[in-house]
Amino acid sequence: MENSKGTALAYLTALVSGISIFANSFGVLTIDSTAYTFLKNVLVAGILAAICVSYGNWREFLSLSRKQLFMLAFIGVIGGGAAFALYFAGLASTGGAAGSFLYRLLFIFASIIAVGALKEKFSWQTAAG
């Protein structure tokens, strides 16, 4: 039973991802891709803040040190802002279908960079995965 739940969640993830790529391709065509990324990230931050408030975890957030807040902001800018700004700029240039296809090849690009730049070992188990 647990396996079918995981499979259903994987299908749901694929559906949401497919819809979001085409929705985002329309979004980046209407406004600048960098502005779109900023607005989208602000919206997500607002939703996450609302979830924290609703669960009563706001005090934990307020108790974070300055260094921890800086690191959270850094992760948000590099991991979310810069990466998605580049992705949405490419999506605006290529369109939904081509952008989706190239995005799905991300794991291959990451593997090549890991082997070439990080000197990771490439085995048949990695290739099978």
mmCIF file of C-alpha atoms in Angstrom, residues 1-125:
data_model
loop_
_atom_site.group_PDB
_atom_site.id
_atom_site.type_symbol
_atom_site.label_atom_id
_atom_site.label_comp_id
_atom_site.label_asym_id
_atom_site.label_seq_id
_atom_site.Cartn_x
_atom_site.Cartn_y
_atom_site.Cartn_z
ATOM 1 C CA MET A 1 0.000 0.000 0.000
ATOM 2 C CA GLU A 2 2.848 2.371 0.827
ATOM 3 C CA ASN A 3 4.374 1.843 -2.624
ATOM 4 C CA SER A 4 1.160 2.902 -4.367
ATOM 5 C CA LYS A 5 1.017 6.060 -2.259
ATOM 6 C CA GLY A 6 4.553 6.947 -3.340
ATOM 7 C CA THR A 7 3.713 6.262 -6.974
ATOM 8 C CA ALA A 8 0.616 8.462 -6.736
ATOM 9 C CA LEU A 9 2.704 11.271 -5.225
ATOM 10 C CA ALA A 10 5.273 10.910 -8.026
ATOM 11 C CA TYR A 11 2.505 11.209 -10.639
ATOM 12 C CA LEU A 12 1.069 14.226 -8.830
ATOM 13 C CA THR A 13 4.523 15.837 -8.761
ATOM 14 C CA ALA A 14 4.933 15.248 -12.505
ATOM 15 C CA LEU A 15 1.490 16.744 -13.181
ATOM 16 C CA VAL A 16 2.136 19.842 -11.076
ATOM 17 C CA SER A 17 5.592 20.269 -12.618
ATOM 18 C CA GLY A 18 4.225 19.987 -16.144
ATOM 19 C CA ILE A 19 1.500 22.527 -15.475
ATOM 20 C CA SER A 20 3.877 24.915 -13.717
ATOM 21 C CA ILE A 21 6.355 24.924 -16.606
ATOM 22 C CA PHE A 22 3.717 26.041 -19.075
ATOM 23 C CA ALA A 23 2.193 28.512 -16.592
ATOM 24 C CA ASN A 24 5.647 29.965 -15.931
ATOM 25 C CA SER A 25 6.364 30.198 -19.658
ATOM 26 C CA PHE A 26 3.308 32.454 -19.992
ATOM 27 C CA GLY A 27 4.415 34.437 -16.934
ATOM 28 C CA VAL A 28 7.884 35.179 -18.264
ATOM 29 C CA LEU A 29 6.440 36.267 -21.599
ATOM 30 C CA THR A 30 4.283 38.949 -19.943
ATOM 31 C CA ILE A 31 6.907 40.543 -17.674
ATOM 32 C CA ASP A 32 10.698 40.503 -17.304
ATOM 33 C CA SER A 33 11.952 37.087 -16.192
ATOM 34 C CA THR A 34 13.985 38.538 -13.303
ATOM 35 C CA ALA A 35 11.000 40.510 -12.007
ATOM 36 C CA TYR A 36 8.847 37.379 -12.398
ATOM 37 C CA THR A 37 11.352 35.364 -10.356
ATOM 38 C CA PHE A 38 11.441 38.011 -7.636
ATOM 39 C CA LEU A 39 7.646 38.239 -7.410
ATOM 40 C CA LYS A 40 7.277 34.458 -7.379
ATOM 41 C CA ASN A 41 9.858 34.078 -4.594
ATOM 42 C CA VAL A 42 8.216 36.827 -2.529
ATOM 43 C CA LEU A 43 4.892 35.034 -2.910
ATOM 44 C CA VAL A 44 6.408 31.723 -1.789
ATOM 45 C CA ALA A 45 8.117 33.415 1.178
ATOM 46 C CA GLY A 46 4.759 34.913 2.173
ATOM 47 C CA ILE A 47 3.054 31.524 1.971
ATOM 48 C CA LEU A 48 5.786 29.896 4.050
ATOM 49 C CA ALA A 49 5.572 32.698 6.624
ATOM 50 C CA ALA A 50 1.796 32.212 6.822
ATOM 51 C CA ILE A 51 2.292 28.482 7.383
ATOM 52 C CA CYS A 52 4.802 29.198 10.173
ATOM 53 C CA VAL A 53 2.387 31.610 11.825
ATOM 54 C CA SER A 54 -0.519 29.185 11.532
ATOM 55 C CA TYR A 55 1.458 26.396 13.187
ATOM 56 C CA GLY A 56 2.704 28.698 15.931
ATOM 57 C CA ASN A 57 6.373 28.387 14.930
ATOM 58 C CA TRP A 58 6.906 32.115 14.469
ATOM 59 C CA ARG A 59 8.777 32.404 17.783
ATOM 60 C CA GLU A 60 11.361 29.905 16.560
ATOM 61 C CA PHE A 61 11.984 32.067 13.514
ATOM 62 C CA LEU A 62 12.367 35.176 15.671
ATOM 63 C CA SER A 63 14.899 33.362 17.872
ATOM 64 C CA LEU A 64 17.306 32.779 14.950
ATOM 65 C CA SER A 65 20.645 34.559 15.217
ATOM 66 C CA ARG A 66 21.792 37.162 12.709
ATOM 67 C CA LYS A 67 24.216 34.663 11.196
ATOM 68 C CA GLN A 68 21.435 32.082 10.768
ATOM 69 C CA LEU A 69 19.177 34.665 9.126
ATOM 70 C CA PHE A 70 22.000 35.691 6.799
ATOM 71 C CA MET A 71 22.626 32.061 5.831
ATOM 72 C CA LEU A 72 18.903 31.538 5.142
ATOM 73 C CA ALA A 73 18.865 34.630 2.941
ATOM 74 C CA PHE A 74 22.026 33.480 1.159
ATOM 75 C CA ILE A 75 20.518 30.054 0.439
ATOM 76 C CA GLY A 76 17.349 31.735 -0.808
ATOM 77 C CA VAL A 77 19.206 34.069 -3.146
ATOM 78 C CA ILE A 78 21.630 31.489 -4.541
ATOM 79 C CA GLY A 79 19.454 28.373 -4.419
ATOM 80 C CA GLY A 80 16.183 29.986 -5.373
ATOM 81 C CA GLY A 81 16.674 33.440 -6.782
ATOM 82 C CA ALA A 82 19.708 33.067 -9.028
ATOM 83 C CA ALA A 83 18.879 29.562 -10.220
ATOM 84 C CA PHE A 84 15.288 30.413 -11.079
ATOM 85 C CA ALA A 85 16.229 33.761 -12.636
ATOM 86 C CA LEU A 86 18.470 31.864 -15.044
ATOM 87 C CA TYR A 87 15.823 29.187 -15.610
ATOM 88 C CA PHE A 88 13.065 31.714 -16.327
ATOM 89 C CA ALA A 89 15.338 33.723 -18.628
ATOM 90 C CA GLY A 90 15.966 30.534 -20.593
ATOM 91 C CA LEU A 91 12.268 29.645 -20.510
ATOM 92 C CA ALA A 92 11.406 33.053 -21.933
ATOM 93 C CA SER A 93 13.896 32.481 -24.751
ATOM 94 C CA THR A 94 12.984 28.901 -25.656
ATOM 95 C CA GLY A 95 9.318 28.456 -24.797
ATOM 96 C CA GLY A 96 7.531 25.849 -22.706
ATOM 97 C CA ALA A 97 8.208 22.612 -24.605
ATOM 98 C CA ALA A 98 11.921 23.163 -25.239
ATOM 99 C CA GLY A 99 12.441 24.616 -21.763
ATOM 100 C CA SER A 100 10.738 21.625 -20.158
ATOM 101 C CA PHE A 101 12.837 19.176 -22.183
ATOM 102 C CA LEU A 102 16.100 20.910 -21.298
ATOM 103 C CA TYR A 103 15.075 21.176 -17.639
ATOM 104 C CA ARG A 104 14.462 17.415 -17.572
ATOM 105 C CA LEU A 105 18.075 16.902 -18.688
ATOM 106 C CA LEU A 106 19.319 18.691 -15.559
ATOM 107 C CA PHE A 107 20.392 15.451 -13.869
ATOM 108 C CA ILE A 108 22.619 14.606 -16.846
ATOM 109 C CA PHE A 109 24.287 18.034 -16.751
ATOM 110 C CA ALA A 110 24.756 17.724 -12.987
ATOM 111 C CA SER A 111 26.351 14.278 -13.424
ATOM 112 C CA ILE A 112 28.760 15.548 -16.062
ATOM 113 C CA ILE A 113 29.774 18.491 -13.874
ATOM 114 C CA ALA A 114 30.143 16.215 -10.829
ATOM 115 C CA VAL A 115 32.489 13.878 -12.708
ATOM 116 C CA GLY A 116 34.419 16.614 -14.519
ATOM 117 C CA ALA A 117 34.711 19.380 -11.943
ATOM 118 C CA LEU A 118 34.261 17.574 -8.631
ATOM 119 C CA LYS A 119 36.136 14.386 -9.633
ATOM 120 C CA GLU A 120 33.237 12.155 -8.551
ATOM 121 C CA LYS A 121 33.598 8.484 -9.478
ATOM 122 C CA PHE A 122 31.250 7.328 -12.233
ATOM 123 C CA SER A 123 30.166 3.686 -11.913
ATOM 124 C CA TRP A 124 27.682 1.436 -13.664
ATOM 125 C CA GLN A 125 25.339 1.833 -10.649
#
